[in-house]
Amino acid sequence: MGERMSKTADRADGESADREIVATRVFDAPRELVFEMWTDPKHVVEWWGPNGFTNTIHEMDVRPGGVWRVVMHGPDGRDYDNTIVYAEIVKPERLVYDHVSEPPIHVSVTFADEGGKTRLTVRMLFESAELRDSVAKEFGAIEGLDQTLERLGERLVNLG
């Protein structure tokens, strides 16, 4: 499914390292396809979120200033309303967006071509280390991100 690397931060400068959650995967799929999987609601609805989650996408306007509104339905029956505003779209290289519902998170996703494979890196930047730690503990954000990317990898395999 992909080479896995996750950590809370990997910045050498340390300036924002304590406020980040970072995950990287290498998928055996071209980056155009991986980018499409991340930006097309008919694909996103199939893999977004940790294990056991399903989604209702109300809106997904993938352009700078566009809004993505999704309700994630947890396996425990709890619903999580999410509103995301896209800041930058560079197809098929990069997505930058802000999770504007609570908790606020600035996210960048890069899609690097590695000879027909794709190195995907997700960098979640929080307003403070305390908020990052709280989200990691309360919502299982590190494990959730790992599971989400694992689900993306499984979906890519099933398409192939």
Short mmCIF file of N, CA and C in Angstrom, two decimals, residues 16-101:
data_model
loop_
_atom_site.label_atom_id
_atom_site.label_comp_id
_atom_site.label_asym_id
_atom_site.label_seq_id
_atom_site.Cartn_x
_atom_site.Cartn_y
_atom_site.Cartn_z
N SER A 16 8.35 25.64 13.79
CA SER A 16 6.96 25.20 13.91
C SER A 16 6.85 23.70 14.17
N ALA A 17 7.97 23.05 14.37
CA ALA A 17 7.97 21.59 14.51
C ALA A 17 7.06 21.11 15.63
N ASP A 18 7.01 21.83 16.73
CA ASP A 18 6.20 21.39 17.86
C ASP A 18 4.71 21.64 17.64
N ARG A 19 4.35 22.29 16.51
CA ARG A 19 2.95 22.58 16.20
C ARG A 19 2.44 21.73 15.02
N GLU A 20 3.23 20.77 14.57
CA GLU A 20 2.90 20.02 13.36
C GLU A 20 2.65 18.54 13.59
N ILE A 21 1.84 17.99 12.70
CA ILE A 21 1.74 16.55 12.51
C ILE A 21 2.04 16.34 11.03
N VAL A 22 2.97 15.45 10.74
CA VAL A 22 3.41 15.21 9.37
C VAL A 22 3.35 13.72 9.08
N ALA A 23 2.85 13.39 7.90
CA ALA A 23 2.85 11.99 7.47
C ALA A 23 3.26 11.94 6.01
N THR A 24 4.01 10.91 5.66
CA THR A 24 4.47 10.71 4.28
C THR A 24 4.21 9.27 3.88
N ARG A 25 3.76 9.09 2.66
CA ARG A 25 3.57 7.76 2.08
C ARG A 25 4.06 7.79 0.65
N VAL A 26 4.55 6.65 0.19
CA VAL A 26 4.86 6.48 -1.22
C VAL A 26 3.87 5.47 -1.77
N PHE A 27 3.10 5.91 -2.76
CA PHE A 27 2.09 5.06 -3.38
C PHE A 27 2.57 4.62 -4.76
N ASP A 28 2.28 3.38 -5.12
CA ASP A 28 2.64 2.85 -6.43
C ASP A 28 1.55 3.25 -7.43
N ALA A 29 1.47 4.56 -7.65
CA ALA A 29 0.48 5.13 -8.57
C ALA A 29 1.00 6.48 -9.04
N PRO A 30 0.66 6.87 -10.26
CA PRO A 30 1.11 8.18 -10.76
C PRO A 30 0.48 9.32 -9.97
N ARG A 31 1.21 10.41 -9.84
CA ARG A 31 0.73 11.49 -8.99
C ARG A 31 -0.56 12.12 -9.51
N GLU A 32 -0.79 12.11 -10.82
CA GLU A 32 -2.05 12.65 -11.35
C GLU A 32 -3.23 11.88 -10.76
N LEU A 33 -3.10 10.55 -10.65
CA LEU A 33 -4.17 9.74 -10.08
C LEU A 33 -4.32 10.00 -8.59
N VAL A 34 -3.22 10.08 -7.87
CA VAL A 34 -3.28 10.33 -6.42
C VAL A 34 -3.90 11.70 -6.17
N PHE A 35 -3.52 12.69 -6.96
CA PHE A 35 -4.10 14.04 -6.84
C PHE A 35 -5.60 13.98 -7.10
N GLU A 36 -6.03 13.26 -8.13
CA GLU A 36 -7.45 13.12 -8.45
C GLU A 36 -8.20 12.45 -7.30
N MET A 37 -7.57 11.44 -6.70
CA MET A 37 -8.21 10.74 -5.58
C MET A 37 -8.46 11.70 -4.42
N TRP A 38 -7.61 12.72 -4.27
CA TRP A 38 -7.68 13.67 -3.17
C TRP A 38 -8.64 14.83 -3.46
N THR A 39 -8.98 15.04 -4.76
CA THR A 39 -9.73 16.24 -5.13
C THR A 39 -11.07 15.95 -5.80
N ASP A 40 -11.38 14.71 -6.11
CA ASP A 40 -12.65 14.36 -6.75
C ASP A 40 -13.57 13.75 -5.70
N PRO A 41 -14.72 14.39 -5.43
CA PRO A 41 -15.59 13.90 -4.36
C PRO A 41 -16.04 12.46 -4.54
N LYS A 42 -16.15 11.98 -5.77
CA LYS A 42 -16.60 10.60 -5.96
C LYS A 42 -15.55 9.62 -5.46
N HIS A 43 -14.29 10.04 -5.41
CA HIS A 43 -13.24 9.20 -4.84
C HIS A 43 -13.07 9.46 -3.35
N VAL A 44 -13.03 10.74 -2.97
CA VAL A 44 -12.77 11.12 -1.58
C VAL A 44 -13.77 10.46 -0.63
N VAL A 45 -15.03 10.41 -1.03
CA VAL A 45 -16.08 9.85 -0.18
C VAL A 45 -15.79 8.39 0.18
N GLU A 46 -15.01 7.71 -0.65
CA GLU A 46 -14.73 6.29 -0.45
C GLU A 46 -13.60 6.00 0.56
N TRP A 47 -12.72 6.99 0.81
CA TRP A 47 -11.55 6.68 1.65
C TRP A 47 -11.26 7.70 2.75
N TRP A 48 -11.89 8.85 2.74
CA TRP A 48 -11.53 9.91 3.67
C TRP A 48 -11.88 9.53 5.11
N GLY A 49 -10.94 9.74 5.98
CA GLY A 49 -11.17 9.54 7.41
C GLY A 49 -10.58 8.24 7.92
N PRO A 50 -10.49 8.12 9.22
CA PRO A 50 -9.95 6.91 9.85
C PRO A 50 -10.85 5.69 9.61
N ASN A 51 -10.36 4.54 9.99
CA ASN A 51 -11.10 3.29 9.84
C ASN A 51 -12.48 3.41 10.45
N GLY A 52 -13.48 2.91 9.72
CA GLY A 52 -14.84 2.89 10.23
C GLY A 52 -15.65 4.14 9.94
N PHE A 53 -15.01 5.19 9.44
CA PHE A 53 -15.72 6.44 9.15
C PHE A 53 -16.35 6.38 7.76
N THR A 54 -17.50 7.03 7.63
CA THR A 54 -18.11 7.29 6.33
C THR A 54 -18.30 8.79 6.21
N ASN A 55 -18.65 9.25 5.02
CA ASN A 55 -18.70 10.69 4.77
C ASN A 55 -19.94 11.08 3.99
N THR A 56 -20.42 12.27 4.27
CA THR A 56 -21.41 12.93 3.43
C THR A 56 -20.78 14.24 2.99
N ILE A 57 -20.52 14.34 1.69
CA ILE A 57 -19.92 15.56 1.14
C ILE A 57 -21.05 16.45 0.65
N HIS A 58 -21.15 17.64 1.25
CA HIS A 58 -22.19 18.59 0.87
C HIS A 58 -21.72 19.52 -0.23
N GLU A 59 -20.41 19.76 -0.28
CA GLU A 59 -19.84 20.68 -1.26
C GLU A 59 -18.35 20.40 -1.32
N MET A 60 -17.79 20.42 -2.54
CA MET A 60 -16.34 20.27 -2.69
C MET A 60 -15.91 21.04 -3.93
N ASP A 61 -15.55 22.30 -3.71
CA ASP A 61 -15.18 23.23 -4.78
C ASP A 61 -13.67 23.44 -4.71
N VAL A 62 -12.94 22.59 -5.45
CA VAL A 62 -11.48 22.56 -5.35
C VAL A 62 -10.88 23.65 -6.25
N ARG A 63 -10.79 24.84 -5.68
CA ARG A 63 -10.15 25.99 -6.32
C ARG A 63 -9.79 26.96 -5.20
N PRO A 64 -8.82 27.85 -5.43
CA PRO A 64 -8.51 28.82 -4.39
C PRO A 64 -9.77 29.60 -3.98
N GLY A 65 -10.05 29.61 -2.69
CA GLY A 65 -11.24 30.25 -2.16
C GLY A 65 -12.45 29.32 -2.12
N GLY A 66 -12.35 28.17 -2.76
CA GLY A 66 -13.45 27.20 -2.77
C GLY A 66 -13.60 26.53 -1.42
N VAL A 67 -14.80 26.02 -1.17
CA VAL A 67 -15.12 25.43 0.12
C VAL A 67 -15.43 23.95 -0.04
N TRP A 68 -14.95 23.18 0.94
CA TRP A 68 -15.28 21.76 1.04
C TRP A 68 -16.00 21.58 2.37
N ARG A 69 -17.27 21.17 2.30
CA ARG A 69 -18.04 20.88 3.51
C ARG A 69 -18.35 19.39 3.52
N VAL A 70 -17.89 18.73 4.57
CA VAL A 70 -18.07 17.29 4.69
C VAL A 70 -18.45 16.95 6.13
N VAL A 71 -19.39 16.03 6.27
CA VAL A 71 -19.71 15.50 7.58
C VAL A 71 -19.10 14.10 7.63
N MET A 72 -18.22 13.90 8.59
CA MET A 72 -17.62 12.59 8.80
C MET A 72 -18.45 11.89 9.87
N HIS A 73 -18.90 10.68 9.53
CA HIS A 73 -19.73 9.90 10.45
C HIS A 73 -18.86 8.85 11.11
N GLY A 74 -18.65 9.00 12.42
CA GLY A 74 -17.80 8.07 13.16
C GLY A 74 -18.48 6.74 13.39
N PRO A 75 -17.69 5.69 13.61
CA PRO A 75 -18.26 4.37 13.86
C PRO A 75 -19.07 4.32 15.15
N ASP A 76 -18.88 5.32 16.03
CA ASP A 76 -19.64 5.39 17.29
C ASP A 76 -20.96 6.15 17.12
N GLY A 77 -21.28 6.55 15.87
CA GLY A 77 -22.52 7.26 15.60
C GLY A 77 -22.39 8.78 15.70
N ARG A 78 -21.23 9.27 16.12
CA ARG A 78 -21.03 10.71 16.25
C ARG A 78 -20.72 11.32 14.88
N ASP A 79 -21.27 12.50 14.60
CA ASP A 79 -21.00 13.21 13.36
C ASP A 79 -20.02 14.35 13.62
N TYR A 80 -19.11 14.54 12.67
CA TYR A 80 -18.10 15.59 12.76
C TYR A 80 -18.25 16.49 11.54
N ASP A 81 -18.77 17.71 11.76
CA ASP A 81 -18.91 18.67 10.67
C ASP A 81 -17.55 19.32 10.41
N ASN A 82 -17.15 19.35 9.14
CA ASN A 82 -15.88 19.93 8.76
C ASN A 82 -16.09 20.92 7.62
N THR A 83 -15.48 22.08 7.76
CA THR A 83 -15.47 23.07 6.69
C THR A 83 -14.02 23.41 6.39
N ILE A 84 -13.69 23.29 5.12
CA ILE A 84 -12.32 23.50 4.65
C ILE A 84 -12.38 24.55 3.54
N VAL A 85 -11.42 25.48 3.55
CA VAL A 85 -11.32 26.50 2.50
C VAL A 85 -9.97 26.32 1.83
N TYR A 86 -10.01 26.13 0.51
CA TYR A 86 -8.78 25.93 -0.26
C TYR A 86 -8.05 27.26 -0.45
N ALA A 87 -6.75 27.26 -0.21
CA ALA A 87 -5.92 28.45 -0.37
C ALA A 87 -5.10 28.38 -1.66
N GLU A 88 -4.62 27.18 -2.00
CA GLU A 88 -3.75 27.04 -3.17
C GLU A 88 -3.95 25.66 -3.78
N ILE A 89 -4.05 25.65 -5.10
CA ILE A 89 -4.17 24.40 -5.85
C ILE A 89 -3.16 24.47 -6.98
N VAL A 90 -2.20 23.57 -6.98
CA VAL A 90 -1.23 23.46 -8.08
C VAL A 90 -1.29 22.01 -8.55
N LYS A 91 -2.14 21.78 -9.56
CA LYS A 91 -2.38 20.43 -10.06
C LYS A 91 -1.18 19.95 -10.85
N PRO A 92 -0.65 18.77 -10.63
CA PRO A 92 -0.96 17.77 -9.62
C PRO A 92 0.08 17.75 -8.49
N GLU A 93 0.60 18.92 -8.13
CA GLU A 93 1.74 18.99 -7.21
C GLU A 93 1.40 19.30 -5.76
N ARG A 94 0.37 20.16 -5.53
CA ARG A 94 0.19 20.66 -4.17
C ARG A 94 -1.24 21.14 -3.93
N LEU A 95 -1.70 20.88 -2.72
CA LEU A 95 -2.94 21.43 -2.20
C LEU A 95 -2.61 22.12 -0.88
N VAL A 96 -3.15 23.30 -0.68
CA VAL A 96 -3.01 23.99 0.60
C VAL A 96 -4.41 24.44 0.99
N TYR A 97 -4.80 24.10 2.22
CA TYR A 97 -6.14 24.49 2.66
C TYR A 97 -6.16 24.71 4.16
N ASP A 98 -7.23 25.39 4.58
CA ASP A 98 -7.44 25.66 6.00
C ASP A 98 -8.70 24.96 6.46
N HIS A 99 -8.54 24.17 7.51
CA HIS A 99 -9.68 23.56 8.20
C HIS A 99 -10.19 24.66 9.11
N VAL A 100 -11.31 25.31 8.71
CA VAL A 100 -11.77 26.50 9.42
C VAL A 100 -12.76 26.19 10.54
N SER A 101 -13.32 24.97 10.53
CA SER A 101 -14.13 24.56 11.68
C SER A 101 -13.16 24.14 12.79
#
